[in-house]
Amino acid sequence: MNTKIFIVIGLLIFSFTACKGEKQRHKEQLVAESITEIKTEIESNQEVMDTTNAEEERLTEQVKSTILGTSPGDSIIGIWEVKNDYYMAIYEILKYKDEYIGKMHYYNDGNSEYEAQGNEEDYFLDGITYANGKYSNGNIYMPGDKKYSAEFTLEGDTLQVKMTMDGYPYTEIWKRKEYKDISKTP
């Protein structure tokens, strides 16, 4: 009789433990599902925030353009300084009709130095258009009749210029200078 009691008690303990284990696994599964739902909701909210921020920037540009009588792409207009391993330069981006063009104020690569002469040779960039929040179609003209296509990405006071030179991708970073300071002194 004692053996039967031990067997019954053992089976009850085993059933209870198995039941408890199943309940624990079920709880863990619910927690994992809840975490997944929360992560999905956070990612969704981040996408909404990103979209909201982009929409806010677009509307801000639209309000500025309405008040100032400019177009949304006019944020690219200004004086830009470039300093990299190859050269330093000061450029100006202006608006001409419905596109943006670039004028060189100063250039020095260690071998040659150029200061604006107030003539056609000062202009080295044309064709930049602005549509759907992006600048594109820019053409950069270099000595030796070389022409490179360029895309521009404006973020605050930084302008990223992407182009392909001699078959290789090349990116420059231009920093906005104050309009009053177009001298060659960094």
PDB file of N, CA and C in Angstrom, residues 51-111:
ATOM      1  N   THR A  51       8.597  60.732 -40.076  1.00  0.00           N
ATOM      2  CA  THR A  51       7.737  61.331 -41.090  1.00  0.00           C
ATOM      3  C   THR A  51       7.264  62.700 -40.627  1.00  0.00           C
ATOM      4  N   THR A  52       6.896  62.806 -39.351  1.00  0.00           N
ATOM      5  CA  THR A  52       6.444  64.084 -38.796  1.00  0.00           C
ATOM      6  C   THR A  52       7.561  65.116 -38.850  1.00  0.00           C
ATOM      7  N   ASN A  53       8.789  64.722 -38.494  1.00  0.00           N
ATOM      8  CA  ASN A  53       9.929  65.651 -38.553  1.00  0.00           C
ATOM      9  C   ASN A  53      10.186  66.107 -39.972  1.00  0.00           C
ATOM     10  N   ALA A  54      10.150  65.184 -40.929  1.00  0.00           N
ATOM     11  CA  ALA A  54      10.364  65.544 -42.332  1.00  0.00           C
ATOM     12  C   ALA A  54       9.261  66.481 -42.803  1.00  0.00           C
ATOM     13  N   GLU A  55       8.034  66.205 -42.410  1.00  0.00           N
ATOM     14  CA  GLU A  55       6.902  67.056 -42.788  1.00  0.00           C
ATOM     15  C   GLU A  55       7.041  68.436 -42.140  1.00  0.00           C
ATOM     16  N   GLU A  56       7.493  68.465 -40.888  1.00  0.00           N
ATOM     17  CA  GLU A  56       7.703  69.741 -40.205  1.00  0.00           C
ATOM     18  C   GLU A  56       8.770  70.559 -40.924  1.00  0.00           C
ATOM     19  N   GLU A  57       9.876  69.921 -41.319  1.00  0.00           N
ATOM     20  CA  GLU A  57      10.931  70.624 -42.065  1.00  0.00           C
ATOM     21  C   GLU A  57      10.402  71.149 -43.390  1.00  0.00           C
ATOM     22  N   ARG A  58       9.606  70.332 -44.089  1.00  0.00           N
ATOM     23  CA  ARG A  58       9.040  70.750 -45.370  1.00  0.00           C
ATOM     24  C   ARG A  58       8.123  71.948 -45.186  1.00  0.00           C
ATOM     25  N   LEU A  59       7.261  71.893 -44.153  1.00  0.00           N
ATOM     26  CA  LEU A  59       6.348  73.002 -43.898  1.00  0.00           C
ATOM     27  C   LEU A  59       7.099  74.262 -43.467  1.00  0.00           C
ATOM     28  N   THR A  60       8.151  74.090 -42.672  1.00  0.00           N
ATOM     29  CA  THR A  60       8.971  75.233 -42.269  1.00  0.00           C
ATOM     30  C   THR A  60       9.571  75.905 -43.492  1.00  0.00           C
ATOM     31  N   GLU A  61      10.121  75.095 -44.386  1.00  0.00           N
ATOM     32  CA  GLU A  61      10.685  75.640 -45.630  1.00  0.00           C
ATOM     33  C   GLU A  61       9.614  76.345 -46.450  1.00  0.00           C
ATOM     34  N   GLN A  62       8.428  75.765 -46.491  1.00  0.00           N
ATOM     35  CA  GLN A  62       7.335  76.350 -47.261  1.00  0.00           C
ATOM     36  C   GLN A  62       6.920  77.703 -46.661  1.00  0.00           C
ATOM     37  N   VAL A  63       6.829  77.772 -45.328  1.00  0.00           N
ATOM     38  CA  VAL A  63       6.473  79.032 -44.669  1.00  0.00           C
ATOM     39  C   VAL A  63       7.556  80.075 -44.921  1.00  0.00           C
ATOM     40  N   LYS A  64       8.830  79.681 -44.756  1.00  0.00           N
ATOM     41  CA  LYS A  64       9.931  80.611 -45.020  1.00  0.00           C
ATOM     42  C   LYS A  64       9.860  81.136 -46.448  1.00  0.00           C
ATOM     43  N   SER A  65       9.636  80.234 -47.391  1.00  0.00           N
ATOM     44  CA  SER A  65       9.614  80.647 -48.792  1.00  0.00           C
ATOM     45  C   SER A  65       8.442  81.580 -49.072  1.00  0.00           C
ATOM     46  N   THR A  66       7.317  81.354 -48.408  1.00  0.00           N
ATOM     47  CA  THR A  66       6.156  82.225 -48.604  1.00  0.00           C
ATOM     48  C   THR A  66       6.432  83.607 -48.018  1.00  0.00           C
ATOM     49  N   ILE A  67       6.986  83.638 -46.803  1.00  0.00           N
ATOM     50  CA  ILE A  67       7.252  84.923 -46.140  1.00  0.00           C
ATOM     51  C   ILE A  67       8.373  85.675 -46.838  1.00  0.00           C
ATOM     52  N   LEU A  68       9.446  84.967 -47.185  1.00  0.00           N
ATOM     53  CA  LEU A  68      10.604  85.618 -47.779  1.00  0.00           C
ATOM     54  C   LEU A  68      10.521  85.742 -49.296  1.00  0.00           C
ATOM     55  N   GLY A  69       9.526  85.112 -49.889  1.00  0.00           N
ATOM     56  CA  GLY A  69       9.409  85.175 -51.345  1.00  0.00           C
ATOM     57  C   GLY A  69      10.445  84.313 -52.041  1.00  0.00           C
ATOM     58  N   THR A  70      10.852  83.241 -51.393  1.00  0.00           N
ATOM     59  CA  THR A  70      11.841  82.333 -51.973  1.00  0.00           C
ATOM     60  C   THR A  70      11.196  80.977 -52.177  1.00  0.00           C
ATOM     61  N   SER A  71      11.913  80.090 -52.822  1.00  0.00           N
ATOM     62  CA  SER A  71      11.390  78.732 -52.978  1.00  0.00           C
ATOM     63  C   SER A  71      12.026  77.829 -51.926  1.00  0.00           C
ATOM     64  N   PRO A  72      11.427  76.667 -51.646  1.00  0.00           N
ATOM     65  CA  PRO A  72      11.947  75.785 -50.592  1.00  0.00           C
ATOM     66  C   PRO A  72      13.408  75.381 -50.793  1.00  0.00           C
ATOM     67  N   GLY A  73      13.867  75.290 -51.995  1.00  0.00           N
ATOM     68  CA  GLY A  73      15.245  74.869 -52.247  1.00  0.00           C
ATOM     69  C   GLY A  73      16.280  75.944 -52.005  1.00  0.00           C
ATOM     70  N   ASP A  74      15.843  77.174 -51.737  1.00  0.00           N
ATOM     71  CA  ASP A  74      16.780  78.288 -51.594  1.00  0.00           C
ATOM     72  C   ASP A  74      17.686  78.185 -50.374  1.00  0.00           C
ATOM     73  N   SER A  75      17.474  77.208 -49.526  1.00  0.00           N
ATOM     74  CA  SER A  75      18.338  77.026 -48.350  1.00  0.00           C
ATOM     75  C   SER A  75      19.775  76.723 -48.747  1.00  0.00           C
ATOM     76  N   ILE A  76      19.977  76.274 -49.960  1.00  0.00           N
ATOM     77  CA  ILE A  76      21.324  75.941 -50.432  1.00  0.00           C
ATOM     78  C   ILE A  76      22.129  77.196 -50.779  1.00  0.00           C
ATOM     79  N   ILE A  77      21.439  78.320 -50.957  1.00  0.00           N
ATOM     80  CA  ILE A  77      22.105  79.567 -51.325  1.00  0.00           C
ATOM     81  C   ILE A  77      22.990  80.025 -50.177  1.00  0.00           C
ATOM     82  N   GLY A  78      24.223  80.410 -50.509  1.00  0.00           N
ATOM     83  CA  GLY A  78      25.129  80.908 -49.483  1.00  0.00           C
ATOM     84  C   GLY A  78      26.577  80.702 -49.845  1.00  0.00           C
ATOM     85  N   ILE A  79      27.433  80.994 -48.900  1.00  0.00           N
ATOM     86  CA  ILE A  79      28.884  80.858 -49.046  1.00  0.00           C
ATOM     87  C   ILE A  79      29.286  79.550 -48.361  1.00  0.00           C
ATOM     88  N   TRP A  80      30.088  78.758 -49.059  1.00  0.00           N
ATOM     89  CA  TRP A  80      30.485  77.434 -48.580  1.00  0.00           C
ATOM     90  C   TRP A  80      32.007  77.307 -48.586  1.00  0.00           C
ATOM     91  N   GLU A  81      32.528  76.728 -47.531  1.00  0.00           N
ATOM     92  CA  GLU A  81      33.968  76.510 -47.413  1.00  0.00           C
ATOM     93  C   GLU A  81      34.267  75.015 -47.496  1.00  0.00           C
ATOM     94  N   VAL A  82      35.313  74.684 -48.262  1.00  0.00           N
ATOM     95  CA  VAL A  82      35.742  73.296 -48.396  1.00  0.00           C
ATOM     96  C   VAL A  82      37.193  73.214 -47.922  1.00  0.00           C
ATOM     97  N   LYS A  83      37.447  72.288 -47.012  1.00  0.00           N
ATOM     98  CA  LYS A  83      38.817  71.997 -46.572  1.00  0.00           C
ATOM     99  C   LYS A  83      38.935  70.489 -46.520  1.00  0.00           C
ATOM    100  N   ASN A  84      39.833  69.940 -47.330  1.00  0.00           N
ATOM    101  CA  ASN A  84      40.065  68.502 -47.300  1.00  0.00           C
ATOM    102  C   ASN A  84      41.540  68.228 -47.568  1.00  0.00           C
ATOM    103  N   ASP A  85      41.882  66.987 -47.799  1.00  0.00           N
ATOM    104  CA  ASP A  85      43.285  66.619 -48.013  1.00  0.00           C
ATOM    105  C   ASP A  85      43.831  67.131 -49.344  1.00  0.00           C
ATOM    106  N   TYR A  86      42.958  67.534 -50.245  1.00  0.00           N
ATOM    107  CA  TYR A  86      43.373  67.900 -51.595  1.00  0.00           C
ATOM    108  C   TYR A  86      43.424  69.405 -51.831  1.00  0.00           C
ATOM    109  N   TYR A  87      42.540  70.135 -51.225  1.00  0.00           N
ATOM    110  CA  TYR A  87      42.499  71.575 -51.464  1.00  0.00           C
ATOM    111  C   TYR A  87      41.616  72.273 -50.434  1.00  0.00           C
ATOM    112  N   MET A  88      41.660  73.594 -50.481  1.00  0.00           N
ATOM    113  CA  MET A  88      40.688  74.393 -49.740  1.00  0.00           C
ATOM    114  C   MET A  88      40.090  75.386 -50.724  1.00  0.00           C
ATOM    115  N   ALA A  89      38.820  75.691 -50.505  1.00  0.00           N
ATOM    116  CA  ALA A  89      38.136  76.599 -51.417  1.00  0.00           C
ATOM    117  C   ALA A  89      36.985  77.285 -50.712  1.00  0.00           C
ATOM    118  N   ILE A  90      36.571  78.398 -51.313  1.00  0.00           N
ATOM    119  CA  ILE A  90      35.375  79.092 -50.867  1.00  0.00           C
ATOM    120  C   ILE A  90      34.501  79.274 -52.103  1.00  0.00           C
ATOM    121  N   TYR A  91      33.286  78.721 -52.014  1.00  0.00           N
ATOM    122  CA  TYR A  91      32.338  78.767 -53.120  1.00  0.00           C
ATOM    123  C   TYR A  91      31.098  79.535 -52.682  1.00  0.00           C
ATOM    124  N   GLU A  92      30.368  80.003 -53.655  1.00  0.00           N
ATOM    125  CA  GLU A  92      29.078  80.630 -53.386  1.00  0.00           C
ATOM    126  C   GLU A  92      28.041  79.982 -54.284  1.00  0.00           C
ATOM    127  N   ILE A  93      26.919  79.620 -53.712  1.00  0.00           N
ATOM    128  CA  ILE A  93      25.816  79.085 -54.511  1.00  0.00           C
ATOM    129  C   ILE A  93      24.753  80.162 -54.610  1.00  0.00           C
ATOM    130  N   LEU A  94      24.346  80.442 -55.844  1.00  0.00           N
ATOM    131  CA  LEU A  94      23.366  81.468 -56.156  1.00  0.00           C
ATOM    132  C   LEU A  94      22.206  80.844 -56.914  1.00  0.00           C
ATOM    133  N   LYS A  95      21.135  81.596 -57.025  1.00  0.00           N
ATOM    134  CA  LYS A  95      19.995  81.128 -57.812  1.00  0.00           C
ATOM    135  C   LYS A  95      19.960  81.913 -59.122  1.00  0.00           C
ATOM    136  N   TYR A  96      19.795  81.186 -60.213  1.00  0.00           N
ATOM    137  CA  TYR A  96      19.647  81.792 -61.522  1.00  0.00           C
ATOM    138  C   TYR A  96      18.464  81.122 -62.203  1.00  0.00           C
ATOM    139  N   LYS A  97      17.410  81.895 -62.403  1.00  0.00           N
ATOM    140  CA  LYS A  97      16.144  81.378 -62.926  1.00  0.00           C
ATOM    141  C   LYS A  97      15.645  80.281 -61.990  1.00  0.00           C
ATOM    142  N   ASP A  98      15.431  79.067 -62.480  1.00  0.00           N
ATOM    143  CA  ASP A  98      14.899  77.990 -61.634  1.00  0.00           C
ATOM    144  C   ASP A  98      15.956  76.976 -61.221  1.00  0.00           C
ATOM    145  N   GLU A  99      17.231  77.343 -61.304  1.00  0.00           N
ATOM    146  CA  GLU A  99      18.283  76.417 -60.895  1.00  0.00           C
ATOM    147  C   GLU A  99      19.318  77.161 -60.070  1.00  0.00           C
ATOM    148  N   TYR A 100      20.205  76.398 -59.477  1.00  0.00           N
ATOM    149  CA  TYR A 100      21.246  76.960 -58.635  1.00  0.00           C
ATOM    150  C   TYR A 100      22.586  76.777 -59.335  1.00  0.00           C
ATOM    151  N   ILE A 101      23.425  77.789 -59.191  1.00  0.00           N
ATOM    152  CA  ILE A 101      24.735  77.775 -59.836  1.00  0.00           C
ATOM    153  C   ILE A 101      25.801  78.070 -58.783  1.00  0.00           C
ATOM    154  N   GLY A 102      27.042  77.751 -59.112  1.00  0.00           N
ATOM    155  CA  GLY A 102      28.118  77.956 -58.157  1.00  0.00           C
ATOM    156  C   GLY A 102      29.207  78.846 -58.704  1.00  0.00           C
ATOM    157  N   LYS A 103      29.693  79.731 -57.833  1.00  0.00           N
ATOM    158  CA  LYS A 103      30.759  80.665 -58.172  1.00  0.00           C
ATOM    159  C   LYS A 103      31.926  80.421 -57.223  1.00  0.00           C
ATOM    160  N   MET A 104      33.124  80.395 -57.779  1.00  0.00           N
ATOM    161  CA  MET A 104      34.320  80.191 -56.968  1.00  0.00           C
ATOM    162  C   MET A 104      34.856  81.544 -56.521  1.00  0.00           C
ATOM    163  N   HIS A 105      35.086  81.690 -55.221  1.00  0.00           N
ATOM    164  CA  HIS A 105      35.700  82.902 -54.689  1.00  0.00           C
ATOM    165  C   HIS A 105      37.195  82.688 -54.478  1.00  0.00           C
ATOM    166  N   TYR A 106      37.536  81.464 -54.062  1.00  0.00           N
ATOM    167  CA  TYR A 106      38.943  81.174 -53.781  1.00  0.00           C
ATOM    168  C   TYR A 106      39.175  79.675 -53.892  1.00  0.00           C
ATOM    169  N   TYR A 107      40.384  79.315 -54.370  1.00  0.00           N
ATOM    170  CA  TYR A 107      40.774  77.905 -54.503  1.00  0.00           C
ATOM    171  C   TYR A 107      42.285  77.806 -54.330  1.00  0.00           C
ATOM    172  N   ASN A 108      42.740  76.810 -53.551  1.00  0.00           N
ATOM    173  CA  ASN A 108      44.177  76.575 -53.392  1.00  0.00           C
ATOM    174  C   ASN A 108      44.396  75.096 -53.115  1.00  0.00           C
ATOM    175  N   ASP A 109      45.139  74.429 -54.012  1.00  0.00           N
ATOM    176  CA  ASP A 109      45.447  73.008 -53.818  1.00  0.00           C
ATOM    177  C   ASP A 109      46.919  72.778 -53.502  1.00  0.00           C
ATOM    178  N   GLY A 110      47.642  73.853 -53.161  1.00  0.00           N
ATOM    179  CA  GLY A 110      49.062  73.730 -52.865  1.00  0.00           C
ATOM    180  C   GLY A 110      49.931  73.930 -54.084  1.00  0.00           C
ATOM    181  N   ASN A 111      49.400  73.646 -55.267  1.00  0.00           N
ATOM    182  CA  ASN A 111      50.130  73.860 -56.523  1.00  0.00           C
ATOM    183  C   ASN A 111      49.623  75.081 -57.271  1.00  0.00           C
TER     184      ASN A 111
END
